[in-house]
Amino acid sequence: MASHAKPRPAGTRVAGIRTPALATAALTSVALLSQTATAAPSTDDKPSLEEVEKKVDDLYRQAESATEKYNSAKEKTATQREQVDTLLDDVAKRTQKLNEAREELGSFAAAQYRTGASAPDTATFLLADTPQDYFDQTQLMGRMTDRQKVAVDDYVSAQSATMKKRQEATKSLETLTESQSDLKTAKATVQRKLSDARELLSQLTAEEKARLAAIERKKQEEAARKAAELAEQQKAAEQKAAQEAAATQETGSGSSSETSTDSSYATKADKALAFARSQIGKPYVWGATGPDSYDCSGLTQAAWNAAGISLPRTTYDQVNFGTTVSLANARPGDLVFFYDDVSHVGIYIGNGMMIHAPKPGAYVREESIYYDGESAIHSVVRPA
């Protein structure tokens, strides 16, 4: 006889409990995942030392870029505040004149009200004792009318000028407020970038800091090698130029004005460089223009100011002040600008070297213009 027992459902017995196929598959997946997690080592999300170095350098560059924006906003704020003060002072003076014109009009109105007179008429003649009295009164009232017209004109003119100056002052105040907001934003950006850089560096172990210093030394060695190469190229170019100048003088076609110009620039450049050298060892402080600390553009501005040349405050403006020259033709005193956003500057001293205020935490120093690689160099400008 055939068995009537129902077929056993597919499944697997686990610990004496029958489990359906779906549950079995789920348990199998969990087991496999558990084994994988146990077998595979935990991933370390900590960035490499090279990544940390790049991130820190980027943060310092961003801080310096924000510093130049801060310098620009600070300069604009100072200029606009001066304009606002001048306008407000002008408004006060014009308001005083307006009040005086208003008082003069009021005195005429009061006089007319007291006398009840507006123009000479027959009644005035009848009240006069003699024809001469009538003539005198008529002349007096005529003069009063002319003066009143002048007073009205003065009042209208003063009112118009005062309103115009008030509008200018209001507009300048709005611009000043915007500049102050930009100044506040730039300052906060600088502080945030510097704080982030310090936080990254604080997480490094002593060994990592030593390795980071070794990486930096290697970079500086490469920068020094590139500077030496440039020095050789410039030396060869100078020798060639000297030979050509000598040949030109022999033919009698040389220009003394060009020689005079070169000498004048060299004299000014020597003064600028002497000042810059005397600042070596002073700390970089963002937004500083001396005498105890500097940021990059603050140092170059102060150096050339010592030579009698007034440079603008920011790198953005300094790069457009003077004549752009090729790197191969760079001369001592020239300004070397860095990065696409022109956020750093140093003063060239020759042989591929410069004096600059590098970055927060560093000091004014001599360094290769290749300190951050050849691609970082933006342009060279001769400021005088």
mmCIF file with all atom_site columns, C-alpha atoms in Angstrom, residues 258-340:
data_model
loop_
_atom_site.group_PDB
_atom_site.id
_atom_site.type_symbol
_atom_site.label_atom_id
_atom_site.label_alt_id
_atom_site.label_comp_id
_atom_site.label_asym_id
_atom_site.label_entity_id
_atom_site.label_seq_id
_atom_site.pdbx_PDB_ins_code
_atom_site.Cartn_x
_atom_site.Cartn_y
_atom_site.Cartn_z
_atom_site.occupancy
_atom_site.B_iso_or_equiv
_atom_site.pdbx_formal_charge
_atom_site.auth_seq_id
_atom_site.auth_comp_id
_atom_site.auth_asym_id
_atom_site.auth_atom_id
_atom_site.pdbx_PDB_model_num
ATOM 1  C CA . GLU A 1 258 ? 69.998 102.650 -21.427 1.00 0.00 ? 258 GLU A CA 1
ATOM 2  C CA . THR A 1 259 ? 73.114 102.334 -19.284 1.00 0.00 ? 259 THR A CA 1
ATOM 3  C CA . SER A 1 260 ? 71.925 105.209 -17.130 1.00 0.00 ? 260 SER A CA 1
ATOM 4  C CA . THR A 1 261 ? 68.512 103.567 -16.671 1.00 0.00 ? 261 THR A CA 1
ATOM 5  C CA . ASP A 1 262 ? 70.089 100.279 -15.648 1.00 0.00 ? 262 ASP A CA 1
ATOM 6  C CA . SER A 1 263 ? 72.302 102.050 -13.140 1.00 0.00 ? 263 SER A CA 1
ATOM 7  C CA . SER A 1 264 ? 69.344 103.939 -11.659 1.00 0.00 ? 264 SER A CA 1
ATOM 8  C CA . TYR A 1 265 ? 67.348 100.738 -11.195 1.00 0.00 ? 265 TYR A CA 1
ATOM 9  C CA . ALA A 1 266 ? 70.324 98.934  -9.653  1.00 0.00 ? 266 ALA A CA 1
ATOM 10 C CA . THR A 1 267 ? 70.744 101.740 -7.121  1.00 0.00 ? 267 THR A CA 1
ATOM 11 C CA . LYS A 1 268 ? 67.085 101.562 -6.065  1.00 0.00 ? 268 LYS A CA 1
ATOM 12 C CA . ALA A 1 269 ? 67.125 97.761  -6.050  1.00 0.00 ? 269 ALA A CA 1
ATOM 13 C CA . ASP A 1 270 ? 70.182 97.758  -3.754  1.00 0.00 ? 270 ASP A CA 1
ATOM 14 C CA . LYS A 1 271 ? 68.253 99.881  -1.230  1.00 0.00 ? 271 LYS A CA 1
ATOM 15 C CA . ALA A 1 272 ? 65.213 97.603  -1.426  1.00 0.00 ? 272 ALA A CA 1
ATOM 16 C CA . LEU A 1 273 ? 67.352 94.488  -0.980  1.00 0.00 ? 273 LEU A CA 1
ATOM 17 C CA . ALA A 1 274 ? 69.293 96.000  1.919   1.00 0.00 ? 274 ALA A CA 1
ATOM 18 C CA . PHE A 1 275 ? 66.006 96.613  3.701   1.00 0.00 ? 275 PHE A CA 1
ATOM 19 C CA . ALA A 1 276 ? 64.695 93.128  2.920   1.00 0.00 ? 276 ALA A CA 1
ATOM 20 C CA . ARG A 1 277 ? 67.892 91.505  4.244   1.00 0.00 ? 277 ARG A CA 1
ATOM 21 C CA . SER A 1 278 ? 67.594 93.468  7.475   1.00 0.00 ? 278 SER A CA 1
ATOM 22 C CA . GLN A 1 279 ? 64.146 91.899  8.041   1.00 0.00 ? 279 GLN A CA 1
ATOM 23 C CA . ILE A 1 280 ? 65.385 88.290  7.801   1.00 0.00 ? 280 ILE A CA 1
ATOM 24 C CA . GLY A 1 281 ? 64.363 86.342  10.898  1.00 0.00 ? 281 GLY A CA 1
ATOM 25 C CA . LYS A 1 282 ? 61.188 88.336  11.587  1.00 0.00 ? 282 LYS A CA 1
ATOM 26 C CA . PRO A 1 283 ? 57.983 86.271  11.731  1.00 0.00 ? 283 PRO A CA 1
ATOM 27 C CA . TYR A 1 284 ? 55.367 85.920  9.031   1.00 0.00 ? 284 TYR A CA 1
ATOM 28 C CA . VAL A 1 285 ? 52.085 87.328  10.342  1.00 0.00 ? 285 VAL A CA 1
ATOM 29 C CA . TRP A 1 286 ? 49.145 87.578  7.985   1.00 0.00 ? 286 TRP A CA 1
ATOM 30 C CA . GLY A 1 287 ? 48.043 91.154  7.326   1.00 0.00 ? 287 GLY A CA 1
ATOM 31 C CA . ALA A 1 288 ? 51.275 92.589  8.781   1.00 0.00 ? 288 ALA A CA 1
ATOM 32 C CA . THR A 1 289 ? 53.300 95.360  7.133   1.00 0.00 ? 289 THR A CA 1
ATOM 33 C CA . GLY A 1 290 ? 56.103 95.710  9.671   1.00 0.00 ? 290 GLY A CA 1
ATOM 34 C CA . PRO A 1 291 ? 58.179 96.736  11.389  1.00 0.00 ? 291 PRO A CA 1
ATOM 35 C CA . ASP A 1 292 ? 58.141 93.643  13.637  1.00 0.00 ? 292 ASP A CA 1
ATOM 36 C CA . SER A 1 293 ? 56.421 91.163  11.307  1.00 0.00 ? 293 SER A CA 1
ATOM 37 C CA . TYR A 1 294 ? 55.268 90.859  7.707   1.00 0.00 ? 294 TYR A CA 1
ATOM 38 C CA . ASP A 1 295 ? 53.158 88.932  5.277   1.00 0.00 ? 295 ASP A CA 1
ATOM 39 C CA . CYS A 1 296 ? 54.567 88.415  1.764   1.00 0.00 ? 296 CYS A CA 1
ATOM 40 C CA . SER A 1 297 ? 53.246 91.567  0.077   1.00 0.00 ? 297 SER A CA 1
ATOM 41 C CA . GLY A 1 298 ? 53.773 93.608  3.227   1.00 0.00 ? 298 GLY A CA 1
ATOM 42 C CA . LEU A 1 299 ? 57.499 92.802  3.048   1.00 0.00 ? 299 LEU A CA 1
ATOM 43 C CA . THR A 1 300 ? 57.908 93.656  -0.653  1.00 0.00 ? 300 THR A CA 1
ATOM 44 C CA . GLN A 1 301 ? 55.940 96.877  -0.191  1.00 0.00 ? 301 GLN A CA 1
ATOM 45 C CA . ALA A 1 302 ? 58.103 97.942  2.749   1.00 0.00 ? 302 ALA A CA 1
ATOM 46 C CA . ALA A 1 303 ? 61.339 97.001  0.930   1.00 0.00 ? 303 ALA A CA 1
ATOM 47 C CA . TRP A 1 304 ? 60.601 99.070  -2.155  1.00 0.00 ? 304 TRP A CA 1
ATOM 48 C CA . ASN A 1 305 ? 59.212 101.883 -0.040  1.00 0.00 ? 305 ASN A CA 1
ATOM 49 C CA . ALA A 1 306 ? 62.690 102.094 1.509   1.00 0.00 ? 306 ALA A CA 1
ATOM 50 C CA . ALA A 1 307 ? 63.977 102.683 -2.036  1.00 0.00 ? 307 ALA A CA 1
ATOM 51 C CA . GLY A 1 308 ? 61.484 105.500 -2.616  1.00 0.00 ? 308 GLY A CA 1
ATOM 52 C CA . ILE A 1 309 ? 58.982 103.480 -4.655  1.00 0.00 ? 309 ILE A CA 1
ATOM 53 C CA . SER A 1 310 ? 55.419 103.225 -3.339  1.00 0.00 ? 310 SER A CA 1
ATOM 54 C CA . LEU A 1 311 ? 54.125 99.765  -4.193  1.00 0.00 ? 311 LEU A CA 1
ATOM 55 C CA . PRO A 1 312 ? 50.421 98.925  -3.812  1.00 0.00 ? 312 PRO A CA 1
ATOM 56 C CA . ARG A 1 313 ? 49.467 96.818  -0.794  1.00 0.00 ? 313 ARG A CA 1
ATOM 57 C CA . THR A 1 314 ? 48.364 93.524  -2.310  1.00 0.00 ? 314 THR A CA 1
ATOM 58 C CA . THR A 1 315 ? 49.939 90.976  -4.639  1.00 0.00 ? 315 THR A CA 1
ATOM 59 C CA . TYR A 1 316 ? 46.981 91.476  -6.998  1.00 0.00 ? 316 TYR A CA 1
ATOM 60 C CA . ASP A 1 317 ? 47.996 95.109  -7.505  1.00 0.00 ? 317 ASP A CA 1
ATOM 61 C CA . GLN A 1 318 ? 51.750 94.715  -7.208  1.00 0.00 ? 318 GLN A CA 1
ATOM 62 C CA . VAL A 1 319 ? 51.819 92.270  -10.141 1.00 0.00 ? 319 VAL A CA 1
ATOM 63 C CA . ASN A 1 320 ? 50.493 95.070  -12.384 1.00 0.00 ? 320 ASN A CA 1
ATOM 64 C CA . PHE A 1 321 ? 52.926 97.685  -11.057 1.00 0.00 ? 321 PHE A CA 1
ATOM 65 C CA . GLY A 1 322 ? 55.951 97.992  -13.331 1.00 0.00 ? 322 GLY A CA 1
ATOM 66 C CA . THR A 1 323 ? 57.203 95.939  -16.257 1.00 0.00 ? 323 THR A CA 1
ATOM 67 C CA . THR A 1 324 ? 56.884 92.181  -16.678 1.00 0.00 ? 324 THR A CA 1
ATOM 68 C CA . VAL A 1 325 ? 60.165 90.472  -17.600 1.00 0.00 ? 325 VAL A CA 1
ATOM 69 C CA . SER A 1 326 ? 61.111 86.880  -18.323 1.00 0.00 ? 326 SER A CA 1
ATOM 70 C CA . LEU A 1 327 ? 62.502 84.672  -15.581 1.00 0.00 ? 327 LEU A CA 1
ATOM 71 C CA . ALA A 1 328 ? 65.753 84.355  -17.537 1.00 0.00 ? 328 ALA A CA 1
ATOM 72 C CA . ASN A 1 329 ? 66.110 88.162  -17.420 1.00 0.00 ? 329 ASN A CA 1
ATOM 73 C CA . ALA A 1 330 ? 65.217 88.538  -13.736 1.00 0.00 ? 330 ALA A CA 1
ATOM 74 C CA . ARG A 1 331 ? 67.464 90.979  -11.902 1.00 0.00 ? 331 ARG A CA 1
ATOM 75 C CA . PRO A 1 332 ? 68.029 91.666  -8.202  1.00 0.00 ? 332 PRO A CA 1
ATOM 76 C CA . GLY A 1 333 ? 65.122 93.710  -6.866  1.00 0.00 ? 333 GLY A CA 1
ATOM 77 C CA . ASP A 1 334 ? 62.520 92.250  -9.231  1.00 0.00 ? 334 ASP A CA 1
ATOM 78 C CA . LEU A 1 335 ? 59.338 90.845  -7.743  1.00 0.00 ? 335 LEU A CA 1
ATOM 79 C CA . VAL A 1 336 ? 58.618 87.144  -8.287  1.00 0.00 ? 336 VAL A CA 1
ATOM 80 C CA . PHE A 1 337 ? 54.945 86.155  -8.097  1.00 0.00 ? 337 PHE A CA 1
ATOM 81 C CA . PHE A 1 338 ? 53.577 82.677  -7.485  1.00 0.00 ? 338 PHE A CA 1
ATOM 82 C CA . TYR A 1 339 ? 50.497 80.562  -8.234  1.00 0.00 ? 339 TYR A CA 1
ATOM 83 C CA . ASP A 1 340 ? 47.642 81.108  -10.643 1.00 0.00 ? 340 ASP A CA 1
#
